Amino acid sequence: QLKVKGKKEPVLVYRPIEARDLQGFDVAAANTPIVGRVDETEAIQEAIDTLLSRKQVNEVIVISGDAGIGKSRLMQYACTKAQSQTLNVLIGIGVDTEMSTPLFVFKAILNQLIPLYYRRVVKMRFRRWLQQRGGAGVGSA
């Protein structure tokens, strides 16, 4: 506890013990069964099945709720299931302190999406460049 100017009572102070990637998952926990979440896991599987059937090209799964109800575990389940089906996964994590920032959750998603987009654009432009030169490969005369 620390005495702070303007506060009558001492304030609890915490020190971080390690840096952690908010999007990192405990792999061992991903392999443990989820208990009591039949509706949620079925909704996740339905979204994955929709993508695999090519009825849609993208799907958004929003997991929200109070602290401690298992949002991270459900997200872990969804990511593991989707990636096991070779689907690309983008994750946006919101934190209470960012709630006042407009479109805060999209910041993380865009940070993952932009590099994928640019890789695709560079490949497309390179192919077009090759086609304009009669299909000659790199290093050809």
Short mmCIF file of N, CA and C in Angstrom, two decimals:
data_model
loop_
_atom_site.label_atom_id
_atom_site.label_comp_id
_atom_site.label_asym_id
_atom_site.label_seq_id
_atom_site.Cartn_x
_atom_site.Cartn_y
_atom_site.Cartn_z
N GLN A 1 0.84 -1.18 0.00
CA GLN A 1 0.00 0.00 0.00
C GLN A 1 0.88 1.25 0.00
N LEU A 2 0.34 2.28 -0.61
CA LEU A 2 1.11 3.51 -0.76
C LEU A 2 0.21 4.69 -0.45
N LYS A 3 0.71 5.61 0.34
CA LYS A 3 -0.04 6.82 0.65
C LYS A 3 0.10 7.77 -0.53
N VAL A 4 -1.05 8.23 -1.05
CA VAL A 4 -1.06 9.08 -2.23
C VAL A 4 -1.74 10.39 -1.89
N LYS A 5 -1.15 11.49 -2.38
CA LYS A 5 -1.71 12.81 -2.15
C LYS A 5 -3.13 12.87 -2.73
N GLY A 6 -4.06 13.38 -1.96
CA GLY A 6 -5.44 13.50 -2.41
C GLY A 6 -6.31 12.32 -2.02
N LYS A 7 -5.72 11.27 -1.47
CA LYS A 7 -6.47 10.09 -1.03
C LYS A 7 -6.33 9.94 0.47
N LYS A 8 -7.45 9.68 1.14
CA LYS A 8 -7.41 9.50 2.59
C LYS A 8 -6.79 8.17 2.98
N GLU A 9 -7.16 7.16 2.25
CA GLU A 9 -6.68 5.80 2.53
C GLU A 9 -5.50 5.45 1.63
N PRO A 10 -4.59 4.61 2.11
CA PRO A 10 -3.50 4.15 1.24
C PRO A 10 -4.06 3.38 0.04
N VAL A 11 -3.34 3.43 -1.09
CA VAL A 11 -3.76 2.80 -2.33
C VAL A 11 -2.92 1.54 -2.54
N LEU A 12 -3.58 0.47 -2.98
CA LEU A 12 -2.85 -0.76 -3.29
C LEU A 12 -2.00 -0.53 -4.54
N VAL A 13 -0.77 -1.00 -4.50
CA VAL A 13 0.15 -0.84 -5.63
C VAL A 13 0.64 -2.23 -6.04
N TYR A 14 0.66 -2.47 -7.35
CA TYR A 14 1.13 -3.75 -7.88
C TYR A 14 2.29 -3.51 -8.82
N ARG A 15 3.18 -4.48 -8.86
CA ARG A 15 4.32 -4.43 -9.76
C ARG A 15 4.22 -5.60 -10.72
N PRO A 16 4.34 -5.34 -12.04
CA PRO A 16 4.28 -6.45 -12.99
C PRO A 16 5.44 -7.41 -12.76
N ILE A 17 5.16 -8.70 -12.87
CA ILE A 17 6.23 -9.68 -12.67
C ILE A 17 6.78 -10.19 -13.99
N GLU A 18 6.01 -10.02 -15.09
CA GLU A 18 6.51 -10.43 -16.40
C GLU A 18 5.66 -9.79 -17.50
N ALA A 19 6.26 -9.65 -18.66
CA ALA A 19 5.52 -9.17 -19.83
C ALA A 19 4.80 -10.36 -20.43
N ARG A 20 3.60 -10.12 -20.94
CA ARG A 20 2.84 -11.22 -21.53
C ARG A 20 2.12 -10.73 -22.77
N ASP A 21 2.15 -11.56 -23.80
CA ASP A 21 1.42 -11.27 -25.03
C ASP A 21 -0.05 -11.56 -24.77
N LEU A 22 -0.91 -10.55 -24.91
CA LEU A 22 -2.33 -10.74 -24.63
C LEU A 22 -2.98 -11.74 -25.57
N GLN A 23 -2.38 -11.96 -26.75
CA GLN A 23 -2.97 -12.89 -27.69
C GLN A 23 -2.37 -14.28 -27.59
N GLY A 24 -1.40 -14.45 -26.69
CA GLY A 24 -0.80 -15.76 -26.53
C GLY A 24 -1.72 -16.67 -25.74
N PHE A 25 -1.70 -17.96 -26.06
CA PHE A 25 -2.54 -18.92 -25.39
C PHE A 25 -1.71 -20.01 -24.77
N ASP A 26 -2.22 -20.56 -23.69
CA ASP A 26 -1.61 -21.72 -23.06
C ASP A 26 -2.03 -22.95 -23.87
N VAL A 27 -1.07 -23.54 -24.57
CA VAL A 27 -1.38 -24.66 -25.48
C VAL A 27 -1.96 -25.84 -24.71
N ALA A 28 -1.44 -26.12 -23.52
CA ALA A 28 -1.96 -27.24 -22.74
C ALA A 28 -3.42 -27.03 -22.39
N ALA A 29 -3.80 -25.80 -22.05
CA ALA A 29 -5.20 -25.51 -21.71
C ALA A 29 -6.11 -25.67 -22.92
N ALA A 30 -5.59 -25.44 -24.11
CA ALA A 30 -6.40 -25.56 -25.33
C ALA A 30 -6.83 -26.99 -25.57
N ASN A 31 -6.10 -27.95 -25.03
CA ASN A 31 -6.41 -29.36 -25.23
C ASN A 31 -7.31 -29.94 -24.14
N THR A 32 -7.64 -29.15 -23.13
CA THR A 32 -8.54 -29.63 -22.08
C THR A 32 -9.98 -29.38 -22.51
N PRO A 33 -10.89 -30.27 -22.14
CA PRO A 33 -12.28 -30.10 -22.57
C PRO A 33 -12.93 -28.89 -21.88
N ILE A 34 -13.89 -28.30 -22.58
CA ILE A 34 -14.67 -27.21 -22.02
C ILE A 34 -15.93 -27.83 -21.43
N VAL A 35 -16.22 -27.52 -20.18
CA VAL A 35 -17.36 -28.10 -19.49
C VAL A 35 -18.47 -27.06 -19.36
N GLY A 36 -19.70 -27.44 -19.69
CA GLY A 36 -20.85 -26.57 -19.47
C GLY A 36 -21.02 -25.45 -20.46
N ARG A 37 -20.40 -25.54 -21.61
CA ARG A 37 -20.49 -24.48 -22.62
C ARG A 37 -20.99 -25.04 -23.95
N VAL A 38 -22.01 -25.89 -23.90
CA VAL A 38 -22.51 -26.55 -25.10
C VAL A 38 -23.02 -25.53 -26.12
N ASP A 39 -23.85 -24.57 -25.68
CA ASP A 39 -24.39 -23.58 -26.60
C ASP A 39 -23.28 -22.78 -27.28
N GLU A 40 -22.29 -22.37 -26.49
CA GLU A 40 -21.20 -21.55 -27.03
C GLU A 40 -20.33 -22.34 -28.00
N THR A 41 -19.98 -23.56 -27.63
CA THR A 41 -19.13 -24.36 -28.52
C THR A 41 -19.88 -24.75 -29.80
N GLU A 42 -21.18 -24.98 -29.70
CA GLU A 42 -21.96 -25.26 -30.91
C GLU A 42 -22.03 -24.04 -31.83
N ALA A 43 -22.16 -22.85 -31.25
CA ALA A 43 -22.19 -21.62 -32.06
C ALA A 43 -20.85 -21.42 -32.76
N ILE A 44 -19.76 -21.70 -32.07
CA ILE A 44 -18.43 -21.58 -32.66
C ILE A 44 -18.29 -22.58 -33.80
N GLN A 45 -18.70 -23.83 -33.56
CA GLN A 45 -18.59 -24.86 -34.61
C GLN A 45 -19.47 -24.52 -35.80
N GLU A 46 -20.65 -23.95 -35.56
CA GLU A 46 -21.54 -23.54 -36.65
C GLU A 46 -20.89 -22.46 -37.52
N ALA A 47 -20.23 -21.50 -36.88
CA ALA A 47 -19.53 -20.45 -37.63
C ALA A 47 -18.41 -21.04 -38.47
N ILE A 48 -17.66 -21.99 -37.91
CA ILE A 48 -16.58 -22.65 -38.65
C ILE A 48 -17.15 -23.46 -39.82
N ASP A 49 -18.23 -24.20 -39.56
CA ASP A 49 -18.85 -25.00 -40.62
C ASP A 49 -19.35 -24.12 -41.76
N THR A 50 -19.89 -22.95 -41.43
CA THR A 50 -20.37 -22.01 -42.45
C THR A 50 -19.23 -21.59 -43.36
N LEU A 51 -18.08 -21.31 -42.77
CA LEU A 51 -16.91 -20.93 -43.56
C LEU A 51 -16.43 -22.09 -44.42
N LEU A 52 -16.39 -23.26 -43.86
CA LEU A 52 -15.89 -24.42 -44.59
C LEU A 52 -16.81 -24.81 -45.74
N SER A 53 -18.10 -24.53 -45.60
CA SER A 53 -19.04 -24.85 -46.67
C SER A 53 -19.03 -23.79 -47.77
N ARG A 54 -18.22 -22.74 -47.58
CA ARG A 54 -18.05 -21.65 -48.55
C ARG A 54 -19.33 -20.83 -48.74
N LYS A 55 -20.26 -20.91 -47.76
CA LYS A 55 -21.45 -20.08 -47.83
C LYS A 55 -21.09 -18.62 -47.53
N GLN A 56 -20.00 -18.44 -46.81
CA GLN A 56 -19.50 -17.10 -46.50
C GLN A 56 -17.98 -17.14 -46.62
N VAL A 57 -17.40 -15.96 -46.86
CA VAL A 57 -15.94 -15.90 -46.94
C VAL A 57 -15.32 -15.41 -45.64
N ASN A 58 -16.14 -14.88 -44.75
CA ASN A 58 -15.61 -14.48 -43.45
C ASN A 58 -16.70 -14.60 -42.40
N GLU A 59 -16.28 -14.66 -41.16
CA GLU A 59 -17.20 -14.84 -40.05
C GLU A 59 -16.61 -14.11 -38.85
N VAL A 60 -17.45 -13.47 -38.07
CA VAL A 60 -17.00 -12.79 -36.87
C VAL A 60 -17.63 -13.47 -35.67
N ILE A 61 -16.80 -13.79 -34.72
CA ILE A 61 -17.29 -14.36 -33.46
C ILE A 61 -16.93 -13.36 -32.37
N VAL A 62 -17.94 -12.87 -31.68
CA VAL A 62 -17.72 -11.92 -30.59
C VAL A 62 -17.95 -12.66 -29.27
N ILE A 63 -16.96 -12.60 -28.42
CA ILE A 63 -17.06 -13.21 -27.09
C ILE A 63 -16.90 -12.07 -26.09
N SER A 64 -17.94 -11.81 -25.33
CA SER A 64 -17.87 -10.72 -24.35
C SER A 64 -18.55 -11.14 -23.06
N GLY A 65 -18.25 -10.43 -21.99
CA GLY A 65 -18.86 -10.73 -20.71
C GLY A 65 -18.02 -10.23 -19.57
N ASP A 66 -18.50 -10.47 -18.37
CA ASP A 66 -17.81 -10.03 -17.16
C ASP A 66 -16.50 -10.79 -16.97
N ALA A 67 -15.66 -10.23 -16.15
CA ALA A 67 -14.36 -10.84 -15.85
C ALA A 67 -14.56 -12.20 -15.18
N GLY A 68 -13.74 -13.15 -15.59
CA GLY A 68 -13.70 -14.45 -14.93
C GLY A 68 -14.72 -15.47 -15.41
N ILE A 69 -15.45 -15.19 -16.49
CA ILE A 69 -16.47 -16.15 -16.93
C ILE A 69 -15.97 -17.11 -18.00
N GLY A 70 -14.72 -16.96 -18.42
CA GLY A 70 -14.15 -17.91 -19.38
C GLY A 70 -14.08 -17.42 -20.81
N LYS A 71 -14.05 -16.10 -21.00
CA LYS A 71 -13.97 -15.55 -22.37
C LYS A 71 -12.68 -15.98 -23.06
N SER A 72 -11.59 -15.89 -22.37
CA SER A 72 -10.30 -16.25 -22.97
C SER A 72 -10.27 -17.73 -23.34
N ARG A 73 -10.83 -18.57 -22.51
CA ARG A 73 -10.85 -20.01 -22.81
C ARG A 73 -11.71 -20.31 -24.04
N LEU A 74 -12.86 -19.62 -24.16
CA LEU A 74 -13.70 -19.80 -25.34
C LEU A 74 -13.00 -19.31 -26.60
N MET A 75 -12.29 -18.20 -26.48
CA MET A 75 -11.55 -17.67 -27.62
C MET A 75 -10.45 -18.65 -28.02
N GLN A 76 -9.80 -19.20 -27.03
CA GLN A 76 -8.77 -20.20 -27.27
C GLN A 76 -9.35 -21.41 -28.00
N TYR A 77 -10.51 -21.85 -27.57
CA TYR A 77 -11.21 -22.97 -28.20
C TYR A 77 -11.54 -22.64 -29.66
N ALA A 78 -12.10 -21.45 -29.88
CA ALA A 78 -12.48 -21.04 -31.23
C ALA A 78 -11.26 -20.98 -32.15
N CYS A 79 -10.18 -20.40 -31.67
CA CYS A 79 -8.96 -20.28 -32.48
C CYS A 79 -8.37 -21.65 -32.80
N THR A 80 -8.30 -22.51 -31.81
CA THR A 80 -7.75 -23.85 -32.01
C THR A 80 -8.59 -24.62 -33.02
N LYS A 81 -9.92 -24.57 -32.89
CA LYS A 81 -10.81 -25.26 -33.82
C LYS A 81 -10.65 -24.72 -35.23
N ALA A 82 -10.66 -23.41 -35.38
CA ALA A 82 -10.56 -22.79 -36.71
C ALA A 82 -9.21 -23.10 -37.36
N GLN A 83 -8.14 -22.95 -36.60
CA GLN A 83 -6.81 -23.19 -37.16
C GLN A 83 -6.60 -24.66 -37.50
N SER A 84 -7.25 -25.56 -36.78
CA SER A 84 -7.13 -26.98 -37.12
C SER A 84 -7.83 -27.30 -38.45
N GLN A 85 -8.70 -26.41 -38.89
CA GLN A 85 -9.37 -26.54 -40.18
C GLN A 85 -8.71 -25.67 -41.23
N THR A 86 -7.51 -25.20 -40.96
CA THR A 86 -6.70 -24.34 -41.83
C THR A 86 -7.39 -23.01 -42.17
N LEU A 87 -8.15 -22.48 -41.24
CA LEU A 87 -8.77 -21.17 -41.42
C LEU A 87 -7.85 -20.11 -40.80
N ASN A 88 -7.81 -18.94 -41.42
CA ASN A 88 -7.05 -17.83 -40.85
C ASN A 88 -7.85 -17.21 -39.72
N VAL A 89 -7.16 -16.83 -38.66
CA VAL A 89 -7.81 -16.27 -37.48
C VAL A 89 -7.18 -14.92 -37.17
N LEU A 90 -8.01 -13.91 -36.99
CA LEU A 90 -7.57 -12.60 -36.53
C LEU A 90 -8.24 -12.34 -35.19
N ILE A 91 -7.48 -11.83 -34.23
CA ILE A 91 -8.00 -11.65 -32.87
C ILE A 91 -7.97 -10.18 -32.50
N GLY A 92 -9.07 -9.69 -31.98
CA GLY A 92 -9.14 -8.34 -31.42
C GLY A 92 -9.52 -8.46 -29.97
N ILE A 93 -8.67 -7.94 -29.10
CA ILE A 93 -8.92 -8.03 -27.67
C ILE A 93 -9.16 -6.63 -27.14
N GLY A 94 -10.26 -6.46 -26.46
CA GLY A 94 -10.57 -5.17 -25.85
C GLY A 94 -10.27 -5.19 -24.37
N VAL A 95 -9.79 -4.08 -23.87
CA VAL A 95 -9.48 -3.93 -22.45
C VAL A 95 -10.31 -2.77 -21.94
N ASP A 96 -10.82 -2.88 -20.70
CA ASP A 96 -11.66 -1.83 -20.14
C ASP A 96 -11.06 -0.44 -20.27
N THR A 97 -9.75 -0.33 -20.12
CA THR A 97 -9.12 0.99 -20.18
C THR A 97 -9.17 1.60 -21.57
N GLU A 98 -9.41 0.77 -22.60
CA GLU A 98 -9.48 1.27 -23.97
C GLU A 98 -10.91 1.51 -24.45
N MET A 99 -11.87 1.29 -23.60
CA MET A 99 -13.27 1.38 -24.00
C MET A 99 -13.65 2.75 -24.54
N SER A 100 -12.96 3.80 -24.10
CA SER A 100 -13.30 5.14 -24.57
C SER A 100 -12.65 5.46 -25.91
N THR A 101 -11.74 4.62 -26.38
CA THR A 101 -11.10 4.83 -27.67
C THR A 101 -12.01 4.31 -28.77
N PRO A 102 -12.38 5.15 -29.73
CA PRO A 102 -13.28 4.68 -30.79
C PRO A 102 -12.67 3.52 -31.57
N LEU A 103 -13.47 2.51 -31.81
CA LEU A 103 -13.08 1.33 -32.60
C LEU A 103 -11.82 0.64 -32.06
N PHE A 104 -11.66 0.67 -30.74
CA PHE A 104 -10.44 0.15 -30.13
C PHE A 104 -10.15 -1.29 -30.48
N VAL A 105 -11.15 -2.14 -30.57
CA VAL A 105 -10.93 -3.56 -30.80
C VAL A 105 -10.37 -3.81 -32.20
N PHE A 106 -10.63 -2.91 -33.14
CA PHE A 106 -10.16 -3.11 -34.50
C PHE A 106 -8.67 -2.81 -34.67
N LYS A 107 -8.08 -2.15 -33.71
CA LYS A 107 -6.64 -1.85 -33.78
C LYS A 107 -5.82 -3.14 -33.89
N ALA A 108 -6.10 -4.10 -33.02
CA ALA A 108 -5.35 -5.36 -33.04
C ALA A 108 -5.64 -6.15 -34.31
N ILE A 109 -6.90 -6.12 -34.76
CA ILE A 109 -7.27 -6.85 -35.97
C ILE A 109 -6.56 -6.26 -37.18
N LEU A 110 -6.55 -4.94 -37.29
CA LEU A 110 -5.88 -4.30 -38.43
C LEU A 110 -4.38 -4.54 -38.40
N ASN A 111 -3.79 -4.58 -37.21
CA ASN A 111 -2.36 -4.85 -37.11
C ASN A 111 -2.01 -6.24 -37.63
N GLN A 112 -2.96 -7.17 -37.58
CA GLN A 112 -2.74 -8.51 -38.13
C GLN A 112 -3.10 -8.57 -39.61
N LEU A 113 -4.11 -7.81 -40.01
CA LEU A 113 -4.63 -7.88 -41.36
C LEU A 113 -3.78 -7.14 -42.39
N ILE A 114 -3.24 -6.00 -42.01
CA ILE A 114 -2.48 -5.17 -42.96
C ILE A 114 -1.28 -5.92 -43.54
N PRO A 115 -0.47 -6.61 -42.75
CA PRO A 115 0.64 -7.35 -43.37
C PRO A 115 0.16 -8.43 -44.33
N LEU A 116 -0.96 -9.11 -44.02
CA LEU A 116 -1.50 -10.12 -44.94
C LEU A 116 -1.92 -9.47 -46.25
N TYR A 117 -2.55 -8.32 -46.17
CA TYR A 117 -3.01 -7.60 -47.36
C TYR A 117 -1.82 -7.18 -48.21
N TYR A 118 -0.80 -6.61 -47.59
CA TYR A 118 0.35 -6.15 -48.37
C TYR A 118 1.10 -7.30 -49.02
N ARG A 119 1.20 -8.45 -48.34
CA ARG A 119 1.84 -9.60 -48.97
C ARG A 119 1.07 -10.02 -50.21
N ARG A 120 -0.26 -10.02 -50.12
CA ARG A 120 -1.09 -10.40 -51.26
C ARG A 120 -0.93 -9.39 -52.40
N VAL A 121 -0.92 -8.10 -52.08
CA VAL A 121 -0.78 -7.05 -53.09
C VAL A 121 0.58 -7.16 -53.78
N VAL A 122 1.63 -7.37 -53.01
CA VAL A 122 2.97 -7.48 -53.59
C VAL A 122 3.04 -8.68 -54.53
N LYS A 123 2.48 -9.82 -54.13
CA LYS A 123 2.48 -11.00 -55.01
C LYS A 123 1.70 -10.72 -56.29
N MET A 124 0.53 -10.08 -56.15
CA MET A 124 -0.30 -9.78 -57.32
C MET A 124 0.43 -8.84 -58.27
N ARG A 125 1.08 -7.80 -57.76
CA ARG A 125 1.79 -6.85 -58.60
C ARG A 125 3.00 -7.51 -59.26
N PHE A 126 3.66 -8.41 -58.53
CA PHE A 126 4.81 -9.10 -59.10
C PHE A 126 4.37 -10.00 -60.26
N ARG A 127 3.27 -10.72 -60.07
CA ARG A 127 2.75 -11.57 -61.15
C ARG A 127 2.38 -10.73 -62.37
N ARG A 128 1.74 -9.60 -62.14
CA ARG A 128 1.37 -8.71 -63.25
C ARG A 128 2.61 -8.20 -63.96
N TRP A 129 3.62 -7.85 -63.20
CA TRP A 129 4.89 -7.37 -63.76
C TRP A 129 5.51 -8.45 -64.63
N LEU A 130 5.50 -9.71 -64.13
CA LEU A 130 6.04 -10.82 -64.90
C LEU A 130 5.26 -11.04 -66.20
N GLN A 131 3.93 -10.95 -66.12
CA GLN A 131 3.09 -11.14 -67.30
C GLN A 131 3.36 -10.07 -68.34
N GLN A 132 3.60 -8.86 -67.90
CA GLN A 132 3.88 -7.76 -68.84
C GLN A 132 5.21 -7.98 -69.55
N ARG A 133 6.07 -8.75 -68.96
CA ARG A 133 7.36 -9.03 -69.58
C ARG A 133 7.37 -10.40 -70.24
N GLY A 134 6.21 -10.89 -70.56
CA GLY A 134 6.11 -12.17 -71.29
C GLY A 134 6.33 -13.38 -70.40
N GLY A 135 6.13 -13.24 -69.11
CA GLY A 135 6.26 -14.37 -68.22
C GLY A 135 7.68 -14.74 -67.87
N ALA A 136 8.64 -13.87 -68.23
CA ALA A 136 10.04 -14.17 -67.92
C ALA A 136 10.25 -14.16 -66.41
N GLY A 137 10.94 -15.16 -65.92
CA GLY A 137 11.20 -15.24 -64.49
C GLY A 137 12.34 -14.33 -64.08
N VAL A 138 12.55 -14.24 -62.80
CA VAL A 138 13.62 -13.42 -62.28
C VAL A 138 14.95 -14.00 -62.74
N GLY A 139 15.82 -13.18 -63.21
CA GLY A 139 17.12 -13.59 -63.67
C GLY A 139 17.16 -14.04 -65.13
N SER A 140 16.01 -14.02 -65.79
CA SER A 140 15.96 -14.43 -67.21
C SER A 140 16.37 -13.24 -68.09
N ALA A 141 16.92 -13.56 -69.24
CA ALA A 141 17.34 -12.49 -70.16
C ALA A 141 16.30 -12.26 -71.22
#
